[in-house]
Amino acid sequence: MKKYISLFLFATVFAFGFTACDVETNIEPGGTNVEKMAGKWEVTVDAVDDAGNVLYEDPYGMGTVIMYTYNTAANTNTEMWLDDDGEFWAFKMKVDVNYANRTFDCATKDYDAKGTGQGTVTNGKVLEGAATNLHGMPNDSIVFDIVFSDDDNNLKYRISGQRYTGFYE
């Protein structure tokens, strides 16, 4: 009897082995509609004047911070999320995108779900291959200006950096 049970189990496992490898679809998985602008970024924050001249380098002594850009639920190429993950001003807002030019901005809008304040993003760009990583290889760069309505110092901040590579010095 044990011989028949073992044979039955072996046949069942063998049959499932064939069905588990069946191709259900020939559709290749793709990226998002803002794929080349999306990513994890290592950035620095400087205060700048209206002409773009640096007033204060790293005014809050934060050094390099992490920021994210990613697609919205609608997955269109006309908007994306801009998110500092709470490392600078705790902002997370949708920005308008010109994907062909790799630019982004947004008119004044709430920068978080709590309605803490409003932010305005201008001059946003993702520049492919414009930065150099630690090993001298080309890397994507990001830069944009942002102003917050609840900033007691009334500063314009220039946030700039490059795509996170995972390599450390």
C-alpha positions as a Markdown table, in Angstrom:
| # | Residue | x | y | z |
|---|---|---|---|---|
| 1 | Met | 0.0 | 0.0 | 0.0 |
| 2 | Lys | 2.9 | 2.4 | 0.8 |
| 3 | Lys | 4.3 | 1.8 | -2.6 |
| 4 | Tyr | 1.0 | 3.0 | -4.3 |
| 5 | Ile | 0.7 | 6.1 | -2.0 |
| 6 | Ser | 4.3 | 7.0 | -2.8 |
| 7 | Leu | 3.7 | 6.4 | -6.5 |
| 8 | Phe | 0.6 | 8.6 | -6.4 |
| 9 | Leu | 2.4 | 11.4 | -4.6 |
| 10 | Phe | 5.3 | 11.3 | -7.0 |
| 11 | Ala | 2.9 | 11.4 | -10.0 |
| 12 | Thr | 1.0 | 14.4 | -8.5 |
| 13 | Val | 4.2 | 16.3 | -7.9 |
| 14 | Phe | 5.4 | 15.5 | -11.3 |
| 15 | Ala | 2.2 | 16.7 | -12.9 |
| 16 | Phe | 2.2 | 20.0 | -11.0 |
| 17 | Gly | 5.8 | 20.5 | -12.1 |
| 18 | Phe | 4.6 | 20.8 | -15.7 |
| 19 | Thr | 1.7 | 23.1 | -15.0 |
| 20 | Ala | 3.7 | 25.5 | -12.8 |
| 21 | Cys | 6.0 | 26.4 | -15.7 |
| 22 | Asp | 3.2 | 27.2 | -18.2 |
| 23 | Val | 3.4 | 30.6 | -19.8 |
| 24 | Glu | 0.2 | 32.4 | -18.9 |
| 25 | Thr | 0.8 | 35.5 | -21.1 |
| 26 | Asn | 3.3 | 36.8 | -23.5 |
| 27 | Ile | 3.1 | 40.3 | -22.3 |
| 28 | Glu | 6.5 | 41.7 | -21.2 |
| 29 | Pro | 6.4 | 43.7 | -17.9 |
| 30 | Gly | 7.2 | 47.4 | -18.4 |
| 31 | Gly | 8.1 | 50.4 | -16.4 |
| 32 | Thr | 6.1 | 53.3 | -15.3 |
| 33 | Asn | 5.3 | 56.3 | -17.5 |
| 34 | Val | 7.8 | 58.5 | -15.6 |
| 35 | Glu | 10.4 | 55.8 | -15.4 |
| 36 | Lys | 13.4 | 57.9 | -16.4 |
| 37 | Met | 12.5 | 60.6 | -13.9 |
| 38 | Ala | 11.6 | 58.3 | -11.0 |
| 39 | Gly | 14.1 | 57.2 | -8.5 |
| 40 | Lys | 15.9 | 57.6 | -5.1 |
| 41 | Trp | 18.1 | 60.7 | -5.0 |
| 42 | Glu | 20.9 | 61.9 | -2.8 |
| 43 | Val | 20.5 | 65.6 | -2.6 |
| 44 | Thr | 21.8 | 68.7 | -0.8 |
| 45 | Val | 19.7 | 71.8 | 0.1 |
| 46 | Asp | 21.0 | 75.3 | -0.4 |
| 47 | Ala | 19.2 | 78.7 | 0.1 |
| 48 | Val | 19.3 | 80.8 | -3.1 |
| 49 | Asp | 18.2 | 84.3 | -4.1 |
| 50 | Asp | 15.9 | 85.0 | -7.0 |
| 51 | Ala | 18.8 | 85.1 | -9.4 |
| 52 | Gly | 19.8 | 81.6 | -8.3 |
| 53 | Asn | 23.0 | 82.7 | -6.4 |
| 54 | Val | 23.7 | 80.7 | -3.3 |
| 55 | Leu | 23.0 | 82.7 | -0.1 |
| 56 | Tyr | 23.6 | 79.9 | 2.4 |
| 57 | Glu | 25.1 | 76.5 | 1.7 |
| 58 | Asp | 23.3 | 73.8 | 3.6 |
| 59 | Pro | 21.5 | 76.3 | 5.9 |
| 60 | Tyr | 20.2 | 73.7 | 8.4 |
| 61 | Gly | 23.4 | 71.5 | 8.5 |
| 62 | Met | 21.7 | 68.4 | 7.1 |
| 63 | Gly | 24.3 | 67.3 | 4.7 |
| 64 | Thr | 23.1 | 64.9 | 2.1 |
| 65 | Val | 19.5 | 63.8 | 2.4 |
| 66 | Ile | 17.5 | 61.2 | 0.5 |
| 67 | Met | 14.5 | 62.2 | -1.7 |
| 68 | Tyr | 12.2 | 60.2 | -4.0 |
| 69 | Thr | 10.4 | 60.8 | -7.2 |
| 70 | Tyr | 7.8 | 58.2 | -8.4 |
| 71 | Asn | 4.7 | 57.7 | -10.5 |
| 72 | Thr | 1.2 | 58.5 | -9.3 |
| 73 | Ala | -1.6 | 55.9 | -9.1 |
| 74 | Ala | -2.8 | 57.2 | -12.5 |
| 75 | Asn | 0.6 | 56.3 | -14.0 |
| 76 | Thr | 0.6 | 59.2 | -16.5 |
| 77 | Asn | 3.6 | 60.9 | -18.0 |
| 78 | Thr | 2.2 | 64.3 | -16.9 |
| 79 | Glu | 2.6 | 64.1 | -13.1 |
| 80 | Met | 4.7 | 62.4 | -10.5 |
| 81 | Trp | 5.2 | 62.5 | -6.7 |
| 82 | Leu | 8.1 | 64.5 | -5.2 |
| 83 | Asp | 8.8 | 63.3 | -1.7 |
| 84 | Asp | 11.6 | 64.1 | 0.8 |
| 85 | Asp | 10.5 | 61.3 | 3.1 |
| 86 | Gly | 10.5 | 63.7 | 6.0 |
| 87 | Glu | 14.2 | 64.4 | 5.8 |
| 88 | Phe | 14.0 | 68.1 | 5.0 |
| 89 | Trp | 10.6 | 69.8 | 5.2 |
| 90 | Ala | 8.4 | 66.7 | 5.3 |
| 91 | Phe | 6.9 | 67.5 | 1.9 |
| 92 | Lys | 5.1 | 65.0 | -0.4 |
| 93 | Met | 3.4 | 66.6 | -3.3 |
| 94 | Lys | 2.4 | 65.9 | -6.9 |
| 95 | Val | 4.2 | 67.9 | -9.5 |
| 96 | Asp | 3.4 | 68.5 | -13.2 |
| 97 | Val | 5.8 | 66.8 | -15.6 |
| 98 | Asn | 6.9 | 67.5 | -19.1 |
| 99 | Tyr | 8.4 | 64.0 | -19.7 |
| 100 | Ala | 9.8 | 64.7 | -23.1 |
| 101 | Asn | 12.0 | 67.5 | -21.7 |
| 102 | Arg | 12.5 | 65.8 | -18.3 |
| 103 | Thr | 11.2 | 68.9 | -16.5 |
| 104 | Phe | 8.8 | 69.4 | -13.6 |
| 105 | Asp | 7.1 | 72.1 | -11.5 |
| 106 | Cys | 4.0 | 72.9 | -9.6 |
| 107 | Ala | 1.9 | 75.9 | -8.7 |
| 108 | Thr | 1.4 | 76.7 | -5.1 |
| 109 | Lys | -0.3 | 73.7 | -3.4 |
| 110 | Asp | -0.5 | 71.9 | 0.0 |
| 111 | Tyr | 2.8 | 70.1 | 0.4 |
| 112 | Asp | 1.4 | 67.5 | 2.8 |
| 113 | Ala | -1.9 | 65.8 | 3.6 |
| 114 | Lys | -2.2 | 67.6 | 6.9 |
| 115 | Gly | -2.4 | 71.0 | 5.2 |
| 116 | Thr | 0.6 | 72.2 | 7.2 |
| 117 | Gly | 1.6 | 74.7 | 4.5 |
| 118 | Gln | 2.0 | 75.2 | 0.8 |
| 119 | Gly | 4.9 | 74.8 | -1.5 |
| 120 | Thr | 5.8 | 76.0 | -5.0 |
| 121 | Val | 8.2 | 74.0 | -7.2 |
| 122 | Thr | 10.0 | 75.7 | -10.1 |
| 123 | Asn | 12.9 | 74.9 | -12.5 |
| 124 | Gly | 12.7 | 71.2 | -11.9 |
| 125 | Lys | 14.9 | 69.1 | -14.1 |
| 126 | Val | 16.2 | 65.5 | -14.3 |
| 127 | Leu | 19.4 | 65.5 | -16.4 |
| 128 | Glu | 20.4 | 62.2 | -17.8 |
| 129 | Gly | 24.1 | 61.4 | -17.3 |
| 130 | Ala | 24.9 | 64.9 | -16.1 |
| 131 | Ala | 26.4 | 63.8 | -12.8 |
| 132 | Thr | 29.4 | 61.6 | -12.0 |
| 133 | Asn | 29.2 | 58.9 | -9.3 |
| 134 | Leu | 32.0 | 57.9 | -6.9 |
| 135 | His | 33.6 | 55.7 | -9.5 |
| 136 | Gly | 33.7 | 58.3 | -12.3 |
| 137 | Met | 30.7 | 56.9 | -14.2 |
| 138 | Pro | 27.9 | 59.1 | -15.6 |
| 139 | Asn | 24.8 | 59.3 | -13.4 |
| 140 | Asp | 21.5 | 61.1 | -13.6 |
| 141 | Ser | 21.1 | 64.4 | -11.8 |
| 142 | Ile | 18.1 | 66.3 | -10.3 |
| 143 | Val | 17.7 | 70.0 | -9.5 |
| 144 | Phe | 14.7 | 72.1 | -8.5 |
| 145 | Asp | 13.8 | 75.2 | -6.5 |
| 146 | Ile | 11.1 | 75.1 | -3.8 |
| 147 | Val | 9.5 | 77.8 | -1.6 |
| 148 | Phe | 7.4 | 77.1 | 1.5 |
| 149 | Ser | 4.6 | 79.4 | 2.7 |
| 150 | Asp | 5.3 | 78.5 | 6.4 |
| 151 | Asp | 9.1 | 79.2 | 6.2 |
| 152 | Asp | 9.8 | 81.8 | 8.9 |
| 153 | Asn | 13.1 | 82.7 | 7.0 |
| 154 | Asn | 11.3 | 83.3 | 3.7 |
| 155 | Leu | 14.0 | 81.4 | 1.8 |
| 156 | Lys | 14.0 | 79.8 | -1.6 |
| 157 | Tyr | 15.7 | 76.4 | -1.5 |
| 158 | Arg | 17.6 | 74.8 | -4.3 |
| 159 | Ile | 17.6 | 71.1 | -4.0 |
| 160 | Ser | 20.2 | 69.3 | -6.2 |
| 161 | Gly | 21.9 | 66.0 | -6.3 |
| 162 | Gln | 22.2 | 62.7 | -8.2 |
| 163 | Arg | 20.5 | 59.3 | -8.4 |
| 164 | Tyr | 21.3 | 57.0 | -5.5 |
| 165 | Thr | 23.6 | 54.2 | -6.7 |
| 166 | Gly | 24.1 | 52.2 | -3.5 |
| 167 | Phe | 27.9 | 52.7 | -3.5 |
| 168 | Tyr | 29.6 | 54.2 | -0.4 |
| 169 | Glu | 32.8 | 56.1 | -0.1 |
